[in-house]
CSV table of C-alpha atoms in Angstrom, one decimal:
chain,number,residue,atom,x,y,z
A,1,MET,CA,168.4,17.2,75.3
A,2,ILE,CA,165.3,17.6,77.5
A,3,LYS,CA,162.3,15.6,76.4
A,4,PRO,CA,158.9,17.2,76.7
A,5,TYR,CA,156.8,15.8,79.5
A,6,PHE,CA,153.7,15.5,77.3
A,7,THR,CA,154.9,13.3,74.6
A,8,ALA,CA,152.6,11.8,71.9
A,9,MET,CA,152.0,8.8,74.1
A,10,ARG,CA,150.8,10.8,77.1
A,11,ARG,CA,148.6,13.2,75.3
A,12,PRO,CA,145.6,10.8,74.8
A,13,ALA,CA,145.8,9.7,78.4
A,14,LEU,CA,145.9,13.4,79.5
A,15,ALA,CA,142.9,14.2,77.3
A,16,LEU,CA,141.0,11.2,78.6
A,17,GLY,CA,141.8,12.2,82.2
A,18,ILE,CA,140.6,15.8,81.7
A,19,ALA,CA,137.4,14.5,80.1
A,20,VAL,CA,136.7,12.2,83.0
A,21,VAL,CA,137.2,15.0,85.6
A,22,LEU,CA,135.0,17.4,83.6
A,23,SER,CA,132.2,14.9,83.2
A,24,ALA,CA,132.4,13.9,86.9
A,25,SER,CA,132.2,17.6,88.0
A,26,LEU,CA,129.4,18.4,85.6
A,27,GLY,CA,127.5,15.3,86.8
A,28,ALA,CA,127.7,16.6,90.3
A,29,CYS,CA,125.9,19.8,89.3
A,30,VAL,CA,122.5,18.0,88.9
A,31,ALA,CA,120.2,18.4,91.9
A,32,PRO,CA,118.9,15.2,93.6
A,33,GLU,CA,115.3,16.0,92.6
A,34,GLN,CA,116.4,16.5,88.9
A,35,ARG,CA,118.3,13.2,89.0
A,36,ARG,CA,115.2,11.5,90.5
A,37,GLN,CA,113.0,12.9,87.8
A,38,ALA,CA,115.4,11.9,85.1
A,39,ASN,CA,115.6,8.4,86.5
A,40,LEU,CA,111.8,8.1,86.6
A,41,TYR,CA,111.6,9.3,83.0
A,42,GLU,CA,114.3,6.9,81.9
A,43,ASP,CA,112.6,4.0,83.8
A,44,GLY,CA,109.2,4.9,82.4
A,45,SER,CA,110.6,4.9,78.9
A,46,THR,CA,112.3,1.6,79.4
A,47,CYS,CA,109.2,0.0,80.7
A,48,ALA,CA,107.1,1.5,77.9
A,49,GLU,CA,109.6,0.0,75.4
A,50,PHE,CA,109.0,-3.4,77.1
A,51,GLY,CA,105.3,-3.0,76.4
A,52,ALA,CA,104.1,-2.2,80.0
A,53,ARG,CA,101.5,0.5,80.3
A,54,PRO,CA,101.3,2.9,83.2
A,55,GLY,CA,98.9,1.8,85.9
A,56,THR,CA,99.3,-1.9,85.2
A,57,THR,CA,100.9,-4.5,87.4
A,58,ALA,CA,103.5,-5.2,84.8
A,59,TYR,CA,104.4,-1.5,84.7
A,60,THR,CA,104.8,-1.3,88.5
A,61,GLU,CA,106.9,-4.5,88.5
A,62,CYS,CA,109.0,-3.1,85.7
A,63,MET,CA,109.6,0.2,87.5
A,64,LEU,CA,110.6,-1.7,90.7
A,65,THR,CA,113.0,-3.8,88.7
A,66,GLN,CA,114.6,-0.7,87.1
A,67,GLN,CA,115.0,0.9,90.6
A,68,THR,CA,116.5,-2.3,91.9
A,69,ARG,CA,118.9,-2.4,89.0
A,70,ARG,CA,120.0,1.2,89.7
A,71,ASP,CA,120.4,0.5,93.4
A,72,ASN,CA,122.5,-2.6,92.7
A,73,LYS,CA,124.6,-0.7,90.2
A,74,GLN,CA,125.3,2.1,92.8
A,75,ARG,CA,126.0,-0.4,95.5
A,76,ASN,CA,128.4,-2.4,93.3
A,77,SER,CA,130.1,0.9,92.4
A,78,LEU,CA,130.6,1.8,96.0
A,79,GLU,CA,131.9,-1.7,96.8
A,80,GLN,CA,134.3,-1.5,93.9
A,81,THR,CA,135.6,1.9,95.1
A,82,ALA,CA,136.1,0.6,98.6
A,83,LEU,CA,137.9,-2.5,97.2
A,84,THR,CA,140.1,-0.4,95.0
A,85,SER,CA,141.0,1.9,97.9
A,86,GLN,CA,141.9,-1.1,100.1
A,87,ILE,CA,144.1,-2.5,97.3
A,88,ALA,CA,145.9,0.8,97.0
A,89,LYS,CA,146.5,1.0,100.8
A,90,ASP,CA,147.8,-2.6,100.8
A,91,SER,CA,150.1,-1.8,97.9
A,92,GLN,CA,151.5,1.2,99.6
A,93,GLU,CA,152.1,-0.8,102.8
A,94,MET,CA,153.8,-3.6,100.8
A,95,THR,CA,156.0,-1.1,99.0
A,96,ARG,CA,157.0,0.5,102.3
A,97,LYS,CA,157.8,-2.9,103.8
A,98,VAL,CA,159.9,-4.0,100.8
A,99,GLN,CA,161.8,-0.7,100.9
A,100,CYS,CA,162.4,-1.0,104.6
A,101,ASP,CA,163.6,-4.6,104.2
A,102,ARG,CA,166.1,-3.4,101.4
A,103,ASP,CA,167.3,-0.6,103.6
A,104,ALA,CA,167.8,-3.1,106.6
A,105,LYS,CA,169.8,-5.4,104.3
A,106,LYS,CA,172.0,-2.5,103.2
A,107,ASP,CA,172.6,-1.6,106.8
A,108,ARG,CA,173.6,-5.2,107.7
A,109,GLU,CA,175.9,-5.4,104.7
A,110,ALA,CA,177.5,-2.1,105.8
A,111,GLY,CA,178.0,-3.4,109.3
A,112,ARG,CA,175.4,-1.1,110.9
A,113,TYR,CA,172.6,-2.1,113.2
A,114,PRO,CA,169.7,-2.7,110.8
A,115,ARG,CA,166.4,-0.9,111.2
A,116,ARG,CA,163.4,-2.8,112.3
A,117,CYS,CA,160.6,-3.3,109.8
A,118,ASN,CA,157.1,-3.9,111.1
């Protein structure tokens, strides 16, 4: 009997994956100027909630703090992506090395000249 690929356990993961891809693609549709305006509005709202009024030193400091927070979040995201990418590359290389070592061991056991693993 052939089991269906999309079992009950895989359906939620598939739905989540589709949702992530769609949200990422829709997020990319926003123009940089629209994103900047949205960020300014959001920052202004946040600073107003903190009690800072536009034109005051506290408001300016709050806006700078919000921009710094956003910049740090973006930088951390980029660093995390780079780290994840490096981990994946290292994992692939380790898997290749382990498989090569296994194949070399099988060659030795069969009396053949073993391959070299670098």
